[in-house]
Amino acid sequence: MDRRRRLMDQIVEKVIRSIRLGLDHGKLLALFAVIYSSVQLALNQIAPKKTLNHFIGGFLGGILVYGGVLNMHFKKLVNEAIATQITMYCLSRVVLALGKWLSVKLQRRTGLRRAQIEKLGWRTTSGLVWGLLMVFYHIDKDLYLQRALRHSLDFQFGGTCYSWLEAFNYAR
């Protein structure tokens, strides 16, 4: 019976933690939305409907909410682990959008269709991501790359024979 009780306690604990994390995630999105919308209202009074207004609102909201400035003034208002995850997710989407944007610019010069643009955008993005990753790996991997990524790249490109042999050694 004690084992069942522990299992039930663990399940309840995980459900409660999941709910807390969901609320923290929602709080981050809501804080950003309020800041972004407030900045938009103010800027549209000065210079209506400018694209720069969207950047400024996003930039300020990003710094305050996701960049940790609110946490400097209001301790633990923002869950920084979730803020990091959301920012990394958004970064990947922005990089993909940049690839498409570059492809659209190329389309005007080359006459490509939308499907070709999307394929070229993905290829451009993939090339940029992996090209820059390898540059940062070779410039100073300890400074620029996270530890897990560094180890993965060391395994692939570290120049040690044993690392390839260890790839299939699951006993350790």
mmCIF file of C-alpha atoms in Angstrom:
data_model
loop_
_atom_site.group_PDB
_atom_site.id
_atom_site.type_symbol
_atom_site.label_atom_id
_atom_site.label_comp_id
_atom_site.label_asym_id
_atom_site.label_seq_id
_atom_site.Cartn_x
_atom_site.Cartn_y
_atom_site.Cartn_z
ATOM 1 C CA MET A 1 0.000 0.000 0.000
ATOM 2 C CA ASP A 2 2.886 2.338 0.804
ATOM 3 C CA ARG A 3 4.232 1.915 -2.715
ATOM 4 C CA ARG A 4 0.855 2.832 -4.247
ATOM 5 C CA ARG A 5 0.642 5.866 -2.030
ATOM 6 C CA ARG A 6 4.099 7.064 -3.129
ATOM 7 C CA LEU A 7 3.192 6.517 -6.769
ATOM 8 C CA MET A 8 -0.034 8.478 -6.344
ATOM 9 C CA ASP A 9 1.838 11.281 -4.564
ATOM 10 C CA GLN A 10 4.332 11.444 -7.431
ATOM 11 C CA ILE A 11 1.546 11.622 -9.998
ATOM 12 C CA VAL A 12 -0.249 14.378 -8.088
ATOM 13 C CA GLU A 13 3.029 16.265 -7.674
ATOM 14 C CA LYS A 14 3.707 16.063 -11.420
ATOM 15 C CA VAL A 15 0.197 17.255 -12.268
ATOM 16 C CA ILE A 16 0.533 20.209 -9.881
ATOM 17 C CA ARG A 17 3.958 21.054 -11.305
ATOM 18 C CA SER A 18 2.604 20.880 -14.857
ATOM 19 C CA ILE A 19 -0.228 23.232 -13.927
ATOM 20 C CA ARG A 20 2.240 25.669 -12.314
ATOM 21 C CA LEU A 21 4.479 25.603 -15.383
ATOM 22 C CA GLY A 22 1.456 26.168 -17.622
ATOM 23 C CA LEU A 23 0.419 29.154 -15.518
ATOM 24 C CA ASP A 24 3.980 30.527 -15.582
ATOM 25 C CA HIS A 25 4.023 30.148 -19.365
ATOM 26 C CA GLY A 26 0.697 31.960 -19.661
ATOM 27 C CA LYS A 27 1.887 34.723 -17.328
ATOM 28 C CA LEU A 28 4.933 35.335 -19.526
ATOM 29 C CA LEU A 29 2.822 35.568 -22.659
ATOM 30 C CA ALA A 30 0.325 37.873 -20.934
ATOM 31 C CA LEU A 31 3.042 40.191 -19.580
ATOM 32 C CA PHE A 32 4.583 40.461 -23.029
ATOM 33 C CA ALA A 33 1.173 41.108 -24.625
ATOM 34 C CA VAL A 34 0.366 43.910 -22.162
ATOM 35 C CA ILE A 35 3.753 45.600 -22.621
ATOM 36 C CA TYR A 36 3.734 45.201 -26.409
ATOM 37 C CA SER A 37 0.151 46.491 -26.735
ATOM 38 C CA SER A 38 0.837 49.442 -24.432
ATOM 39 C CA VAL A 39 3.896 50.442 -26.440
ATOM 40 C CA GLN A 40 1.872 50.093 -29.655
ATOM 41 C CA LEU A 41 -0.849 52.381 -28.315
ATOM 42 C CA ALA A 42 1.711 55.012 -27.328
ATOM 43 C CA LEU A 43 3.744 54.832 -30.533
ATOM 44 C CA ASN A 44 0.694 54.872 -32.802
ATOM 45 C CA GLN A 45 -0.191 58.246 -31.299
ATOM 46 C CA ILE A 46 3.183 59.570 -32.457
ATOM 47 C CA ALA A 47 3.692 57.727 -35.749
ATOM 48 C CA PRO A 48 0.639 55.674 -36.758
ATOM 49 C CA LYS A 49 1.037 52.275 -38.409
ATOM 50 C CA LYS A 50 4.799 52.216 -38.754
ATOM 51 C CA THR A 51 6.558 48.844 -38.993
ATOM 52 C CA LEU A 52 9.225 50.182 -36.663
ATOM 53 C CA ASN A 53 6.552 50.483 -33.954
ATOM 54 C CA HIS A 54 6.142 46.701 -33.970
ATOM 55 C CA PHE A 55 9.878 46.195 -33.628
ATOM 56 C CA ILE A 56 10.149 48.708 -30.773
ATOM 57 C CA GLY A 57 7.196 47.146 -28.924
ATOM 58 C CA GLY A 58 8.594 43.649 -29.386
ATOM 59 C CA PHE A 59 12.088 44.746 -28.428
ATOM 60 C CA LEU A 60 10.954 46.444 -25.213
ATOM 61 C CA GLY A 61 8.648 43.565 -24.288
ATOM 62 C CA GLY A 62 11.433 41.108 -25.053
ATOM 63 C CA ILE A 63 13.933 42.905 -22.854
ATOM 64 C CA LEU A 64 11.526 43.436 -19.974
ATOM 65 C CA VAL A 65 9.833 40.032 -19.914
ATOM 66 C CA TYR A 66 12.200 37.559 -21.565
ATOM 67 C CA GLY A 67 15.461 39.405 -20.948
ATOM 68 C CA GLY A 68 15.056 39.366 -17.175
ATOM 69 C CA VAL A 69 14.624 43.083 -16.456
ATOM 70 C CA LEU A 70 11.292 42.565 -14.683
ATOM 71 C CA ASN A 71 12.905 39.922 -12.469
ATOM 72 C CA MET A 72 15.563 42.435 -11.431
ATOM 73 C CA HIS A 73 12.833 44.628 -9.945
ATOM 74 C CA PHE A 74 10.198 42.034 -9.010
ATOM 75 C CA LYS A 75 11.926 38.877 -7.784
ATOM 76 C CA LYS A 76 10.667 35.647 -9.352
ATOM 77 C CA LEU A 77 7.905 37.374 -11.314
ATOM 78 C CA VAL A 78 9.046 35.527 -14.424
ATOM 79 C CA ASN A 79 10.147 31.890 -14.606
ATOM 80 C CA GLU A 80 13.473 32.362 -16.384
ATOM 81 C CA ALA A 81 13.734 28.745 -17.547
ATOM 82 C CA ILE A 82 10.404 29.054 -19.357
ATOM 83 C CA ALA A 83 11.381 32.492 -20.688
ATOM 84 C CA THR A 84 14.549 30.967 -22.132
ATOM 85 C CA GLN A 85 12.628 28.108 -23.750
ATOM 86 C CA ILE A 86 10.079 30.475 -25.317
ATOM 87 C CA THR A 87 12.842 32.752 -26.584
ATOM 88 C CA MET A 88 14.766 29.834 -28.091
ATOM 89 C CA TYR A 89 11.597 28.591 -29.777
ATOM 90 C CA CYS A 90 10.884 32.054 -31.170
ATOM 91 C CA LEU A 91 14.496 32.427 -32.275
ATOM 92 C CA SER A 92 14.217 29.281 -34.372
ATOM 93 C CA ARG A 93 11.049 30.640 -36.001
ATOM 94 C CA VAL A 94 12.677 34.017 -36.664
ATOM 95 C CA VAL A 95 15.660 32.311 -38.279
ATOM 96 C CA LEU A 96 13.270 30.366 -40.530
ATOM 97 C CA ALA A 97 11.451 33.591 -41.383
ATOM 98 C CA LEU A 98 14.771 35.237 -42.255
ATOM 99 C CA GLY A 99 15.525 32.378 -44.618
ATOM 100 C CA LYS A 100 12.163 32.880 -46.328
ATOM 101 C CA TRP A 101 12.676 36.646 -46.383
ATOM 102 C CA LEU A 102 16.012 36.188 -48.143
ATOM 103 C CA SER A 103 14.347 33.809 -50.575
ATOM 104 C CA VAL A 104 11.613 36.348 -51.356
ATOM 105 C CA LYS A 105 14.305 38.902 -52.085
ATOM 106 C CA LEU A 106 15.900 36.372 -54.426
ATOM 107 C CA GLN A 107 12.517 35.614 -56.011
ATOM 108 C CA ARG A 108 12.178 39.173 -57.205
ATOM 109 C CA ARG A 109 15.415 38.732 -59.082
ATOM 110 C CA THR A 110 14.902 35.151 -60.230
ATOM 111 C CA GLY A 111 11.115 34.722 -60.651
ATOM 112 C CA LEU A 112 10.742 31.674 -58.362
ATOM 113 C CA ARG A 113 7.289 30.389 -57.290
ATOM 114 C CA ARG A 114 6.082 30.205 -53.657
ATOM 115 C CA ALA A 115 6.855 26.484 -53.235
ATOM 116 C CA GLN A 116 10.330 27.074 -54.589
ATOM 117 C CA ILE A 117 10.748 30.036 -52.223
ATOM 118 C CA GLU A 118 9.790 27.920 -49.201
ATOM 119 C CA LYS A 119 12.175 25.155 -50.211
ATOM 120 C CA LEU A 120 14.925 27.680 -50.853
ATOM 121 C CA GLY A 121 14.093 29.431 -47.551
ATOM 122 C CA TRP A 122 14.486 26.181 -45.631
ATOM 123 C CA ARG A 123 17.704 25.366 -47.422
ATOM 124 C CA THR A 124 19.055 28.864 -46.840
ATOM 125 C CA THR A 125 18.122 28.712 -43.158
ATOM 126 C CA SER A 126 19.653 25.258 -42.736
ATOM 127 C CA GLY A 127 22.833 26.365 -44.434
ATOM 128 C CA LEU A 128 23.110 29.524 -42.332
ATOM 129 C CA VAL A 129 22.435 27.697 -39.058
ATOM 130 C CA TRP A 130 24.942 24.916 -39.686
ATOM 131 C CA GLY A 131 27.511 27.199 -41.270
ATOM 132 C CA LEU A 132 27.435 29.606 -38.322
ATOM 133 C CA LEU A 133 27.367 26.726 -35.841
ATOM 134 C CA MET A 134 30.560 25.302 -37.297
ATOM 135 C CA VAL A 135 32.207 28.747 -37.338
ATOM 136 C CA PHE A 136 31.397 29.239 -33.639
ATOM 137 C CA TYR A 137 32.554 25.691 -32.884
ATOM 138 C CA HIS A 138 35.938 26.299 -34.482
ATOM 139 C CA ILE A 139 36.429 29.900 -33.283
ATOM 140 C CA ASP A 140 35.867 29.238 -29.567
ATOM 141 C CA LYS A 141 33.411 26.466 -28.767
ATOM 142 C CA ASP A 142 33.804 26.909 -25.003
ATOM 143 C CA LEU A 143 32.707 30.535 -25.178
ATOM 144 C CA TYR A 144 29.919 30.407 -27.747
ATOM 145 C CA LEU A 145 28.228 27.011 -27.524
ATOM 146 C CA GLN A 146 26.257 25.306 -24.787
ATOM 147 C CA ARG A 147 27.936 22.347 -23.141
ATOM 148 C CA ALA A 148 25.625 19.638 -24.532
ATOM 149 C CA LEU A 149 25.995 20.943 -28.077
ATOM 150 C CA ARG A 150 29.769 21.237 -27.626
ATOM 151 C CA HIS A 151 30.009 17.619 -26.501
ATOM 152 C CA SER A 152 27.908 16.453 -29.410
ATOM 153 C CA LEU A 153 30.110 18.320 -31.890
ATOM 154 C CA ASP A 154 33.262 17.134 -30.119
ATOM 155 C CA PHE A 155 32.001 13.604 -30.550
ATOM 156 C CA GLN A 156 31.546 14.155 -34.285
ATOM 157 C CA PHE A 157 34.524 16.367 -35.060
ATOM 158 C CA GLY A 158 36.836 16.152 -32.042
ATOM 159 C CA GLY A 159 39.466 14.160 -33.868
ATOM 160 C CA THR A 160 39.604 11.333 -31.352
ATOM 161 C CA CYS A 161 39.137 7.812 -32.623
ATOM 162 C CA TYR A 162 37.778 6.474 -29.349
ATOM 163 C CA SER A 163 34.749 8.762 -29.488
ATOM 164 C CA TRP A 164 33.463 6.925 -32.565
ATOM 165 C CA LEU A 165 34.034 3.585 -30.869
ATOM 166 C CA GLU A 166 32.108 4.781 -27.817
ATOM 167 C CA ALA A 167 29.090 5.623 -29.925
ATOM 168 C CA PHE A 168 27.803 2.073 -29.667
ATOM 169 C CA ASN A 169 28.945 1.333 -26.125
ATOM 170 C CA TYR A 170 25.628 1.556 -24.301
ATOM 171 C CA ALA A 171 26.767 -0.453 -21.287
ATOM 172 C CA ARG A 172 28.330 2.585 -19.595
#
